[in-house]
PDB file of C-alpha atoms and ligand atoms in Angstrom:
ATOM      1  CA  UNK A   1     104.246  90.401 114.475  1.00 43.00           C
ATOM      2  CA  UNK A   2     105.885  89.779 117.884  1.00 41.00           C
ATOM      3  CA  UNK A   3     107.265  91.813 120.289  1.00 44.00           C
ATOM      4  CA  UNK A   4     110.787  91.978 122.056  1.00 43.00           C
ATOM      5  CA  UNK A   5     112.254  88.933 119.235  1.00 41.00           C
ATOM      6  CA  UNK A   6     115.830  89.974 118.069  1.00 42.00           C
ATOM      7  CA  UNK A   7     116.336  91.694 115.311  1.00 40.00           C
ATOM      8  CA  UNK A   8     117.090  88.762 112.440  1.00 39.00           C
ATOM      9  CA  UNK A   9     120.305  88.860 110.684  1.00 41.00           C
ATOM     10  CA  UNK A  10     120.067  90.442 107.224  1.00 41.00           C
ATOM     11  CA  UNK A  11     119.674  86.950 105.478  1.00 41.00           C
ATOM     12  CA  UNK A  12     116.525  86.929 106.699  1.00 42.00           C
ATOM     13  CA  UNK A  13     115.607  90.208 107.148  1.00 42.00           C
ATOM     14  CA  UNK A  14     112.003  91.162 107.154  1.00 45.00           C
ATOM     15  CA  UNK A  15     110.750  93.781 105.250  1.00 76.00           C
ATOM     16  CA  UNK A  16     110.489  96.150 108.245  1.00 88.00           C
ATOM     17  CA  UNK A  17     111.713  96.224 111.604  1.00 91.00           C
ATOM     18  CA  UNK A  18     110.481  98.912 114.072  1.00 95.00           C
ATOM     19  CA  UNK A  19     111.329  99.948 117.409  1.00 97.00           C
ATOM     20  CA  UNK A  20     110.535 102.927 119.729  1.00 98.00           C
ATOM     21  CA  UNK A  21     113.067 104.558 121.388  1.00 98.00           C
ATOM     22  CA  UNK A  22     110.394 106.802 122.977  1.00 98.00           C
ATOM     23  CA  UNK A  23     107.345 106.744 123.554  1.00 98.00           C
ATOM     24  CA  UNK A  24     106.252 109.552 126.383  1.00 98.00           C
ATOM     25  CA  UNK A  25     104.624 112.879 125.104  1.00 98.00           C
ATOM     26  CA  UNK A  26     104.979 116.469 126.069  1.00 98.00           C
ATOM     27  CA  UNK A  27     108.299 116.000 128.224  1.00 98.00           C
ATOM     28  CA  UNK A  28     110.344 113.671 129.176  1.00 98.00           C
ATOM     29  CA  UNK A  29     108.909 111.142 132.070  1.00 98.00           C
ATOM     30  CA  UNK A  30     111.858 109.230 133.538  1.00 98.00           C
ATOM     31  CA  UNK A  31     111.627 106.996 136.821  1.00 98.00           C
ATOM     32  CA  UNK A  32     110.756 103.950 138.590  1.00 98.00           C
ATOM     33  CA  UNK A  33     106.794 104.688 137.728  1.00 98.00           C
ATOM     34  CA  UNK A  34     107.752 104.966 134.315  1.00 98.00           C
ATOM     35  CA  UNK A  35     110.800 102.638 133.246  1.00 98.00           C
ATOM     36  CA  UNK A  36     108.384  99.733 131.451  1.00 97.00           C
ATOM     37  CA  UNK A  37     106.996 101.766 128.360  1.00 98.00           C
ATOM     38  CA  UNK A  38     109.645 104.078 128.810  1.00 98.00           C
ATOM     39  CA  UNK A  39     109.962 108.250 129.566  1.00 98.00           C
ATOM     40  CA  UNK A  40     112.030 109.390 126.471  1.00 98.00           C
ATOM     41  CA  UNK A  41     109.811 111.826 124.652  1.00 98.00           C
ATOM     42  CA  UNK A  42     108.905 110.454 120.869  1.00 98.00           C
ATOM     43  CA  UNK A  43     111.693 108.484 118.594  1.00 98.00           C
ATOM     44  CA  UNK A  44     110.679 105.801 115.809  1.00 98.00           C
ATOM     45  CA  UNK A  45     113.455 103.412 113.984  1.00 97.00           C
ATOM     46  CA  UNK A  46     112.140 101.649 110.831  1.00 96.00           C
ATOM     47  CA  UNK A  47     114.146  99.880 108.967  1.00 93.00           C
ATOM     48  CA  UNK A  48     112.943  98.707 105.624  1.00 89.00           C
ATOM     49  CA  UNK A  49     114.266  97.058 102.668  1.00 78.00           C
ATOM     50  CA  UNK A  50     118.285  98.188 103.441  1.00 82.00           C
ATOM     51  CA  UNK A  51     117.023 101.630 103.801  1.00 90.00           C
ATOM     52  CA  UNK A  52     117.480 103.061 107.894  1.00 93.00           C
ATOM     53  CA  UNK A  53     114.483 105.894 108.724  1.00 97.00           C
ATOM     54  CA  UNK A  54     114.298 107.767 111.453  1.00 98.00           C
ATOM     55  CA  UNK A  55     110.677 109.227 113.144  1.00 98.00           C
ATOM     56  CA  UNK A  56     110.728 112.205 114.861  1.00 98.00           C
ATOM     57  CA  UNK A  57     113.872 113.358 117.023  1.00 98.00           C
ATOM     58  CA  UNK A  58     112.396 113.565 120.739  1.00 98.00           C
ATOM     59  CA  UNK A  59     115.167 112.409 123.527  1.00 98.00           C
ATOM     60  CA  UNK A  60     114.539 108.840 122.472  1.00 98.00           C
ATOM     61  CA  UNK A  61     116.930 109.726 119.323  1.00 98.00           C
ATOM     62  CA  UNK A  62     120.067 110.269 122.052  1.00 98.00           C
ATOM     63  CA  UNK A  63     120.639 106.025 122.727  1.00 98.00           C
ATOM     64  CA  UNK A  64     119.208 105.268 119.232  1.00 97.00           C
ATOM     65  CA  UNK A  65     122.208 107.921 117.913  1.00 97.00           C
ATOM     66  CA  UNK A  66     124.817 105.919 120.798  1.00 97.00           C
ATOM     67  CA  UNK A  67     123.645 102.326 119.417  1.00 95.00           C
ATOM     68  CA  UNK A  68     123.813 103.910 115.041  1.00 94.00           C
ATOM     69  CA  UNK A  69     127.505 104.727 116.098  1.00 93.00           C
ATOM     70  CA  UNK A  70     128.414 101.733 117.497  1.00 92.00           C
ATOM     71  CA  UNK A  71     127.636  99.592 114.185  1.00 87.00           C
ATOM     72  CA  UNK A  72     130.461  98.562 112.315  1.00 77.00           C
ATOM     73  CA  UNK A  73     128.932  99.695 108.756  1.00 71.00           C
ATOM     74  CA  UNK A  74     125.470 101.722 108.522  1.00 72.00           C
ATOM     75  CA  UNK A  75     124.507 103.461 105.148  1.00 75.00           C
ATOM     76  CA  UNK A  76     122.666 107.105 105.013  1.00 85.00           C
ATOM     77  CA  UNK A  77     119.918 107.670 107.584  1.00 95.00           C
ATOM     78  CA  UNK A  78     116.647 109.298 107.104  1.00 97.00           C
ATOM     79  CA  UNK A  79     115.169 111.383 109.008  1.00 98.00           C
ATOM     80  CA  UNK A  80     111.459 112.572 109.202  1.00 98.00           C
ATOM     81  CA  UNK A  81     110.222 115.036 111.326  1.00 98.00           C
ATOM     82  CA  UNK A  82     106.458 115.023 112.238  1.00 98.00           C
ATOM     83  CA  UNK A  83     106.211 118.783 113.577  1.00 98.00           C
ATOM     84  CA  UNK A  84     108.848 120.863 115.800  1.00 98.00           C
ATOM     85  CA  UNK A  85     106.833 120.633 119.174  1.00 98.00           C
ATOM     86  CA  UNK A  86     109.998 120.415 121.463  1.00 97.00           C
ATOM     87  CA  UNK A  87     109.289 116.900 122.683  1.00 98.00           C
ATOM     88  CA  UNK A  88     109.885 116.271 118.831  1.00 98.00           C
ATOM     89  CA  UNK A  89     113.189 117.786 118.199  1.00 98.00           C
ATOM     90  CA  UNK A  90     114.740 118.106 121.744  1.00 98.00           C
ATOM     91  CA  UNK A  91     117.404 115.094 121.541  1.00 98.00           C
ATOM     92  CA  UNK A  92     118.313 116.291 117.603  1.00 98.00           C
ATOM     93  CA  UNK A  93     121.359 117.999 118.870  1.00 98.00           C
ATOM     94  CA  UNK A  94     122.329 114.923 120.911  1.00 98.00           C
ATOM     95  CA  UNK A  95     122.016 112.767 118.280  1.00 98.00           C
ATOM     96  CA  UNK A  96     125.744 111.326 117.815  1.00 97.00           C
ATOM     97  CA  UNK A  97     125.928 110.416 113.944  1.00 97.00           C
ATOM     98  CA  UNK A  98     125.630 114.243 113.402  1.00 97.00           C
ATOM     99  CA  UNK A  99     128.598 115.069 114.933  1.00 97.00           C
ATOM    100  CA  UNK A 100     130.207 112.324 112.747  1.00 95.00           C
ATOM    101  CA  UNK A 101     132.154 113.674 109.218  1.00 95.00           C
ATOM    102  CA  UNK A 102     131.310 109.832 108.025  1.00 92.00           C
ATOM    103  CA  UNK A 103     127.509 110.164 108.297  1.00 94.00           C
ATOM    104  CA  UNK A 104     125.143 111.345 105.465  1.00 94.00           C
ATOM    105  CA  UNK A 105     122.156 112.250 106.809  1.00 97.00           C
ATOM    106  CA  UNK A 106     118.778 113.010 104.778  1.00 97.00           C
ATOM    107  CA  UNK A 107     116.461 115.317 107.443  1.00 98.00           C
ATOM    108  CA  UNK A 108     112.855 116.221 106.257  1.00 98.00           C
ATOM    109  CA  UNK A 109     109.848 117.732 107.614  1.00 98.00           C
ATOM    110  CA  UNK A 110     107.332 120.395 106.980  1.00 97.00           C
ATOM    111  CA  UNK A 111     108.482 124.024 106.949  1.00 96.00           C
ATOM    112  CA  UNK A 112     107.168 125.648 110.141  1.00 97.00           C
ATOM    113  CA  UNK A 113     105.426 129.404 109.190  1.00 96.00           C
ATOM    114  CA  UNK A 114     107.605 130.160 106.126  1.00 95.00           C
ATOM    115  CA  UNK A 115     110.898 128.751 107.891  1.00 97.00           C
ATOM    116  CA  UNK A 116     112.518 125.992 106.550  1.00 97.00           C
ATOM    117  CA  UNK A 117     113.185 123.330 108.414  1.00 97.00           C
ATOM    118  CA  UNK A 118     117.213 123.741 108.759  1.00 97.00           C
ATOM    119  CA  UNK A 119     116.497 127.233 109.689  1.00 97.00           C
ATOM    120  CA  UNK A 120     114.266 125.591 112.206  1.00 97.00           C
ATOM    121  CA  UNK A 121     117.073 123.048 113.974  1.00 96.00           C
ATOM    122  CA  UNK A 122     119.844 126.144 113.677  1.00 96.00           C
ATOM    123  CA  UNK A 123     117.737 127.874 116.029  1.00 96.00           C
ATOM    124  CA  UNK A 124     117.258 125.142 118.470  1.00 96.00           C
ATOM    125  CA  UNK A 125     121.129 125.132 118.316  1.00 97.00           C
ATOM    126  CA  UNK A 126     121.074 128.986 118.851  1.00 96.00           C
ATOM    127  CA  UNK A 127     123.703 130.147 121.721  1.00 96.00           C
ATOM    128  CA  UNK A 128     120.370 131.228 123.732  1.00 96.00           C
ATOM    129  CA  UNK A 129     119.507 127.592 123.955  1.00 95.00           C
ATOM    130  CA  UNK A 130     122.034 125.347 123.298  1.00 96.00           C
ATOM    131  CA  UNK A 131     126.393 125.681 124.361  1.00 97.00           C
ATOM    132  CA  UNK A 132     127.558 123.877 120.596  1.00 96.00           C
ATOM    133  CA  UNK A 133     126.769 125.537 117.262  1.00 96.00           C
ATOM    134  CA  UNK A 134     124.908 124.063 114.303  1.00 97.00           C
ATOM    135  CA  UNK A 135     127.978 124.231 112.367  1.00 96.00           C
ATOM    136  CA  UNK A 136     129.595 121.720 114.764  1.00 97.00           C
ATOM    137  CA  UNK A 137     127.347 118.782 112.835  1.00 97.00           C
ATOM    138  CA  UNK A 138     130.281 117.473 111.325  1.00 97.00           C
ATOM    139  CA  UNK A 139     128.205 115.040 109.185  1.00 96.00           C
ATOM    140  CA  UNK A 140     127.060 115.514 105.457  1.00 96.00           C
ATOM    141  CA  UNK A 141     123.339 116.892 106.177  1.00 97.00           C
ATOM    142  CA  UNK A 142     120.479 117.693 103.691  1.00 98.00           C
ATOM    143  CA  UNK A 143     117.507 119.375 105.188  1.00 98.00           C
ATOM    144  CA  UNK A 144     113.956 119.333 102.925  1.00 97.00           C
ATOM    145  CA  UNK A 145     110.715 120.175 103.317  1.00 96.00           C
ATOM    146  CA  UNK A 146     108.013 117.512 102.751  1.00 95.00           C
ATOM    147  CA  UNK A 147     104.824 118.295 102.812  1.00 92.00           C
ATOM    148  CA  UNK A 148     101.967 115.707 102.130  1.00 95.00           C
ATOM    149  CA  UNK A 149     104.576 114.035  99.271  1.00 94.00           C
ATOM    150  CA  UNK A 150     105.738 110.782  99.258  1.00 97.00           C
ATOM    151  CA  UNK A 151     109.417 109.847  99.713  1.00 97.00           C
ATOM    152  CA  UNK A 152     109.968 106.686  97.676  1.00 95.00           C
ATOM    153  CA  UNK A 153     113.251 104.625  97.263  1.00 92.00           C
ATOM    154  CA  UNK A 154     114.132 101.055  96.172  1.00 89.00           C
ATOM    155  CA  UNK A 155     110.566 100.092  96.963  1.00 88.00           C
ATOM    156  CA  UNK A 156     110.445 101.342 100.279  1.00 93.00           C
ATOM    157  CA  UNK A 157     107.244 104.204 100.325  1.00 95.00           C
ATOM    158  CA  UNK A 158     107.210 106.840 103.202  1.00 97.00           C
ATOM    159  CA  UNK A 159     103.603 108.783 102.668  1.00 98.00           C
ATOM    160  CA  UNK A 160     103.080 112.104 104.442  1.00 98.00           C
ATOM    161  CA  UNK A 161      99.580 113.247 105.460  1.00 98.00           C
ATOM    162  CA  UNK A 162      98.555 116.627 107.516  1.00 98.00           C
ATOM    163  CA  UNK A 163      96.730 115.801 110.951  1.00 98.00           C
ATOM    164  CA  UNK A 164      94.530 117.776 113.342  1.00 98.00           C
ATOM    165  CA  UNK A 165      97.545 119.314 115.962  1.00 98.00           C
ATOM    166  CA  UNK A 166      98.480 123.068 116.544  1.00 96.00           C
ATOM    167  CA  UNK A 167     101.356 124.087 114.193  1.00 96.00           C
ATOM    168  CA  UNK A 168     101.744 122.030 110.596  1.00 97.00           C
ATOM    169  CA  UNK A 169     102.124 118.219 111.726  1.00 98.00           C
ATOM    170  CA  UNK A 170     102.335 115.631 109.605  1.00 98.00           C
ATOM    171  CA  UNK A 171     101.804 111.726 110.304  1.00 98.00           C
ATOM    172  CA  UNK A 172     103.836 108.925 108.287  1.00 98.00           C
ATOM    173  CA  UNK A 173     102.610 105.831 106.442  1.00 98.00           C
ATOM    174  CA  UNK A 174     106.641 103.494 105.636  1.00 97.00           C
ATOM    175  CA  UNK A 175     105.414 100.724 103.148  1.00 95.00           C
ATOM    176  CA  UNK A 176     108.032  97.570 102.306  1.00 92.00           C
ATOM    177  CA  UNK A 177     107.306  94.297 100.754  1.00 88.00           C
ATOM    178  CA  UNK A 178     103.220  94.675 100.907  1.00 89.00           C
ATOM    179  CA  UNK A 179     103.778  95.726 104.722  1.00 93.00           C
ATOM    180  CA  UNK A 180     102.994  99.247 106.118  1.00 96.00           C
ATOM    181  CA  UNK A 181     103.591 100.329 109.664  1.00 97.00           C
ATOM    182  CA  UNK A 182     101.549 104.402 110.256  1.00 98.00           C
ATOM    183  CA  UNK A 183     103.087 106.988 112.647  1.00 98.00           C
ATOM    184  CA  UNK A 184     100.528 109.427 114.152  1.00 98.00           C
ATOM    185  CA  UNK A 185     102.398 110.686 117.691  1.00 98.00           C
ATOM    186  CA  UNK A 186     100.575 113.795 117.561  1.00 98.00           C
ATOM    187  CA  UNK A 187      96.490 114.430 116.645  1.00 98.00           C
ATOM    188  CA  UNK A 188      93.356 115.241 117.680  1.00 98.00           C
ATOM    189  CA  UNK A 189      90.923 113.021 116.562  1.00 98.00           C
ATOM    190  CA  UNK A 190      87.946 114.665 117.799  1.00 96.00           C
ATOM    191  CA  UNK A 191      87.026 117.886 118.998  1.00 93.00           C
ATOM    192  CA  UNK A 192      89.715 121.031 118.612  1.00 94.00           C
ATOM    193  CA  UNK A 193      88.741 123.637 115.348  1.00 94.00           C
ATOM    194  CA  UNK A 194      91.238 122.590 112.877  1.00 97.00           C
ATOM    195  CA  UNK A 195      89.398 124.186 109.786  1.00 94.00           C
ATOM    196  CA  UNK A 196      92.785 124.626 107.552  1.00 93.00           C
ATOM    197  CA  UNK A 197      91.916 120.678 107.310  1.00 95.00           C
ATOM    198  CA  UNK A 198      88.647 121.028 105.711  1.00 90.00           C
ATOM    199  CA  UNK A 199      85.923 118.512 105.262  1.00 93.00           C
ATOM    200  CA  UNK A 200      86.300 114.610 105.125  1.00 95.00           C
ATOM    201  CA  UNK A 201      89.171 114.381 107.594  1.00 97.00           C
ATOM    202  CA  UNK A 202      87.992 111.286 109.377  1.00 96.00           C
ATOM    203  CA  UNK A 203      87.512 109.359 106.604  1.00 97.00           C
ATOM    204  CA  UNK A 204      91.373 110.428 105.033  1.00 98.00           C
ATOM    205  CA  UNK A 205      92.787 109.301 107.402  1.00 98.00           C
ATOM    206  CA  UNK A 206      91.087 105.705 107.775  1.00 98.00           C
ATOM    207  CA  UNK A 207      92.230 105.606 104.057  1.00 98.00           C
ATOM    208  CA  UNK A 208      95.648 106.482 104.992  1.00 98.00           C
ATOM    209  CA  UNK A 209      96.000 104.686 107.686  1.00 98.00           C
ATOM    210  CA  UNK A 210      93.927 101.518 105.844  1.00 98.00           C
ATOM    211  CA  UNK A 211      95.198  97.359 106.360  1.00 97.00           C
ATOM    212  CA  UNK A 212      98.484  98.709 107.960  1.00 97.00           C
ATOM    213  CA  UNK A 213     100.166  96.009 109.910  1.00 95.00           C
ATOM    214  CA  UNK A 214     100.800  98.536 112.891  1.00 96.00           C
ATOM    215  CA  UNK A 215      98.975 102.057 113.715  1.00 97.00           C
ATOM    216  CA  UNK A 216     101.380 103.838 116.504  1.00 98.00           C
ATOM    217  CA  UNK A 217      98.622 106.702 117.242  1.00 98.00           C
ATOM    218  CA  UNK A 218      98.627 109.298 120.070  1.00 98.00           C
ATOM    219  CA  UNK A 219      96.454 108.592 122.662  1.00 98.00           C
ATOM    220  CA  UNK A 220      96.843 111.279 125.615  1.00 98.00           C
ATOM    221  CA  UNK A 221      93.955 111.169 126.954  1.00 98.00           C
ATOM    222  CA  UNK A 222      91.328 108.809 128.631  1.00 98.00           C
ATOM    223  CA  UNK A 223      87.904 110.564 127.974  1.00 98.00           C
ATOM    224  CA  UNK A 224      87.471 111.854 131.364  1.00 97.00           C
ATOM    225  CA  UNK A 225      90.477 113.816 131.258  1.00 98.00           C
ATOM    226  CA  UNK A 226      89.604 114.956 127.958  1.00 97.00           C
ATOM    227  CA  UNK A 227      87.149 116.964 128.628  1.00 95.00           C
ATOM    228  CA  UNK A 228      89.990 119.280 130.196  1.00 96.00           C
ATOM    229  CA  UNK A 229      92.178 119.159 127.142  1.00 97.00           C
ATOM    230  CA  UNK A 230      89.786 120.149 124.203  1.00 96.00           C
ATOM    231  CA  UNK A 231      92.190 121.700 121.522  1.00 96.00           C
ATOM    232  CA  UNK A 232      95.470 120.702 122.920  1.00 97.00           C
ATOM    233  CA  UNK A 233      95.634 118.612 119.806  1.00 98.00           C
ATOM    234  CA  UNK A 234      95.550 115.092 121.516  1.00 98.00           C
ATOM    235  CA  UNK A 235      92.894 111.846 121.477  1.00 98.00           C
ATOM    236  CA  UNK A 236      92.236 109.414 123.417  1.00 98.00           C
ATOM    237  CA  UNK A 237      92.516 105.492 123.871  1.00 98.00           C
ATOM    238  CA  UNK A 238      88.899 105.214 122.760  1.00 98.00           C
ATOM    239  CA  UNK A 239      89.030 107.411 119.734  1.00 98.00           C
ATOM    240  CA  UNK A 240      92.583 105.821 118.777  1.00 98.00           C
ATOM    241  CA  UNK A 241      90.593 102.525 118.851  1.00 98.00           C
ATOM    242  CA  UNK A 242      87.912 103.708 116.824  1.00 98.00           C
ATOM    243  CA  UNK A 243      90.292 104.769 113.899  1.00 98.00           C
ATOM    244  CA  UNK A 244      92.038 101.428 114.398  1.00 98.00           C
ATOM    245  CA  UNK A 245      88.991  99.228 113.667  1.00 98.00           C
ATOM    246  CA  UNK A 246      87.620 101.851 110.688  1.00 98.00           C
ATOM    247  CA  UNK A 247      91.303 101.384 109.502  1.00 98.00           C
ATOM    248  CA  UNK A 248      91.187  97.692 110.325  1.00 98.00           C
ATOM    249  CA  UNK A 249      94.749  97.780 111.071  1.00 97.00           C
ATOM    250  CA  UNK A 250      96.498  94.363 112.393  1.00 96.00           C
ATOM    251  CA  UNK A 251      97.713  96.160 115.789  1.00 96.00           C
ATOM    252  CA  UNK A 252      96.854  99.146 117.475  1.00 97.00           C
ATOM    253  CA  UNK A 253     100.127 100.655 119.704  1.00 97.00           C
ATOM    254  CA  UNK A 254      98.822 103.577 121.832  1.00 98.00           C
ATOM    255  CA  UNK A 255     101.661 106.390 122.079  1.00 98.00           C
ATOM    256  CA  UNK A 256     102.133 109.603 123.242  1.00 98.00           C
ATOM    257  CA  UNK A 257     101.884 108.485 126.620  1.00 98.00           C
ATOM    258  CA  UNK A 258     100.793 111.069 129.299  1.00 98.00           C
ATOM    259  CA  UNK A 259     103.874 112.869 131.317  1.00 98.00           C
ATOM    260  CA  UNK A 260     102.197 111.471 134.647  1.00 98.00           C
ATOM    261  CA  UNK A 261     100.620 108.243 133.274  1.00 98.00           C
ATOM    262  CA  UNK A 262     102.170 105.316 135.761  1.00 98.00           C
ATOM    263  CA  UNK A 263     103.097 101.719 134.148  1.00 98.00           C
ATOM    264  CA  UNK A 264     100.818 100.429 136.339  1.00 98.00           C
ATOM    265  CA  UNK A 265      98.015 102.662 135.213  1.00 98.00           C
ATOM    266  CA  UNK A 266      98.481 102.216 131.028  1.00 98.00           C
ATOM    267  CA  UNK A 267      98.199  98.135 132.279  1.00 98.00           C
ATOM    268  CA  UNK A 268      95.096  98.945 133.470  1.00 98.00           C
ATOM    269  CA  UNK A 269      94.270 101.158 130.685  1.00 98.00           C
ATOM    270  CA  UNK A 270      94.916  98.653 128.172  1.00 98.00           C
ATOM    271  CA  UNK A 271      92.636  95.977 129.735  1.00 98.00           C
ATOM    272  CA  UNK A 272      90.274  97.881 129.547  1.00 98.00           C
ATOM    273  CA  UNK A 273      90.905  98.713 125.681  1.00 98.00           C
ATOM    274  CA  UNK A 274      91.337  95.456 125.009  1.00 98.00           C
ATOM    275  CA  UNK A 275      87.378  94.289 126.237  1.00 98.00           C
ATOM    276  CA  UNK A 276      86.305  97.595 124.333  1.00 98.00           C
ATOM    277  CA  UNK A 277      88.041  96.605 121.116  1.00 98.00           C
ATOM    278  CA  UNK A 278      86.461  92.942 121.793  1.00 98.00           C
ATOM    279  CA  UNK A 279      82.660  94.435 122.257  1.00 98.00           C
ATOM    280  CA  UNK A 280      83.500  96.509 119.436  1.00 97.00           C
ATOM    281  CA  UNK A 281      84.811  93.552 117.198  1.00 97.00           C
ATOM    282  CA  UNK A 282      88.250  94.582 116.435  1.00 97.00           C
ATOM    283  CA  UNK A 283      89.573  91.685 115.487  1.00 94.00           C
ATOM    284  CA  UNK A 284      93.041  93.544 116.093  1.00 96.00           C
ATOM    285  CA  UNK A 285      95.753  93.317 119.064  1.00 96.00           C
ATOM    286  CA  UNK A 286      95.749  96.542 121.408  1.00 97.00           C
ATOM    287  CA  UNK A 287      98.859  97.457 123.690  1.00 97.00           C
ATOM    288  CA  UNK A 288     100.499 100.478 124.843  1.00 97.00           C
ATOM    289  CA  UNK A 289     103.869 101.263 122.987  1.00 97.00           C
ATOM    290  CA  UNK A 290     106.367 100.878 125.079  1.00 97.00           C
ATOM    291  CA  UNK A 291     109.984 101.623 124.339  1.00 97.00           C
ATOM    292  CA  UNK A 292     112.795  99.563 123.753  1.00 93.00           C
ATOM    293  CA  UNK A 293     111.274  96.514 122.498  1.00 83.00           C
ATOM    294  CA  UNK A 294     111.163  95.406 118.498  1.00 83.00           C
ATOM    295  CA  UNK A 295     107.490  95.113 116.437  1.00 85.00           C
ATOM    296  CA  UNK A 296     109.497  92.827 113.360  1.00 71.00           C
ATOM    297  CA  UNK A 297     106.706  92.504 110.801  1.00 75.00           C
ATOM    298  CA  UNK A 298     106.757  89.537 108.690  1.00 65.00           C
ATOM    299  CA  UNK A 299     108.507  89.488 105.114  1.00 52.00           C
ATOM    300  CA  UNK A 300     105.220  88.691 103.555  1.00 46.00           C
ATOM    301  CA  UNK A 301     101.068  88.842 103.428  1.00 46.00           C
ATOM    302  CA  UNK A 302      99.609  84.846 103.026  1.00 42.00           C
TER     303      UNK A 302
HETATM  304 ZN1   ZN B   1     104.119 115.671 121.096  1.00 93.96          ZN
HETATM  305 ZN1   ZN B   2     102.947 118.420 119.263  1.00 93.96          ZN
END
């Protein structure tokens, strides 16, 4: 995998292509402290086998929506939600190919306390909250709840498993041509009471998350200021690191950045992971997510 390559032309397409379009958590960070790994609050583009999928619809979804309208041809879009946190859905109503009568757009997510999950965006539209109404989304939508299911198509797999976070959050595993790229922007690795999960949950979700090419995991926290933030359904760099070497996954992106956390500082940060993942023997690469810049995975394993 390499970082900040063009994308390929479709001849010789790999089987996925990622880039974040944000990467900050809790609210949007913008600024001169910031403007390297990026203050837009979480957005994922995959695209994988023809297929174009969309994770989560923080403000990072606004310039991913400008650049998907600016493409001569695009087919239908996909579009997963992790959870409804508003640094997850806050740029949905900005997001241009909805306000396009062209567009077909698949939206799913897990229903939120018995409300389903267009229920959920028509009231983040609401005229309390937002000057346009839900029925101006010109474009042919189709709203479904996924819970942990599996959306499969031509080959391409998108698996859906619960993690520890407050409210029902799900994290992604997007599998193409033997490769597999897993989105976890939101969960609490350790620590927090998150009995709906029950027993084993560790262990799950090195399964789930096992041999991927990339794990994109939250990591909020460094352990000192973790002691602060038991519960708030966020890890840290060291526990993100932990799951990456049980997973044995080929890179480790760290996401979810902190609302204060400088450039400057997640350098630092990542040094330091980086001789922690060596002593550990992670035979991985460690770096902080940072937005803008394309992870193009390789058509095929050796
Ligand atoms: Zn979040
Ligand atoms: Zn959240």
């Amino acid at each position: 995998m390499t970082e900040s390559a063009p994308v390929p032309s479709a001849a010789a397409a790999p089987s996925l292509v990622a880039r974040c379009w944000g990467t900050r958590g809790s609210i949007p960070s913008p600024g001169p402290l910031t403007a390297r790994y990026g203050g837009n609050t979480p957005c994922l583009e995959v695209r994988a086998g023809g297929h174009h999928l969309v994770f989560d619809a923080g403000t990072g979804i606004r310039a991913l929506g400008e650049k998907l309208v600016s493409e001569p041809s695009r087919g239908p879009l996909v579009v997963f939600l992790t959870h409804f946190h508003w640094d997850h859905i806050q740029g949905f109503p900005f997001f241009r190919p909805l306000y396009d009568p062209e567009a077909c757009i698949e939206i799913l997510g897990p229903t939120q306390m018995g409300v389903d999950v267009q229920t959920l965006f028509a009231g983040q539209m609401g005229p309390i909250y937002f000057p346009i109404p839900f029925e101006a989304l010109a474009a042919t939508k189709q709203f479904e709840h996924l819970d942990e299911d599996t959306w499969e198509r031509d080959g391409v797999r998108v698996r859906a498993m619960r993690v520890r976070h407050p409210s029902y959050t799900l994290g992604y595993r997007v599998e193409a041509g033997g490769r597999a790229l897993v989105f976890v922007p939101d969960n609490e690795l350790v620590g927090g009471d998150y009995e709906e999960l029950g027993e084993g949950f560790a262990d799950r979700l090195a399964d789930f998350a096992a041999g991927a090419d990339v794990l994109i995991h939250d990591s909020m926290f460094t352990e000192a200021e973790y002691a602060a933030h038991q519960g708030w359904g966020h890890s840290t760099f060291d526990q993100a690191l932990a799951l990456a070497h049980a997973a044995d996954v080929g890179t480790l992106l760290f996401y979810h950045h902190a609302p204060q956390r400088t450039d400057d500082q997640l350098d630092a940060i990542v040094a330091e992971m980086r001789a922690r993942a060596d002593a550990l023997g992670f035979a991985g690469r460690v770096a902080a997510a940072a937005e803008g810049a394309d992870l193009v995975i390789p058509e095929a394993r050796p």
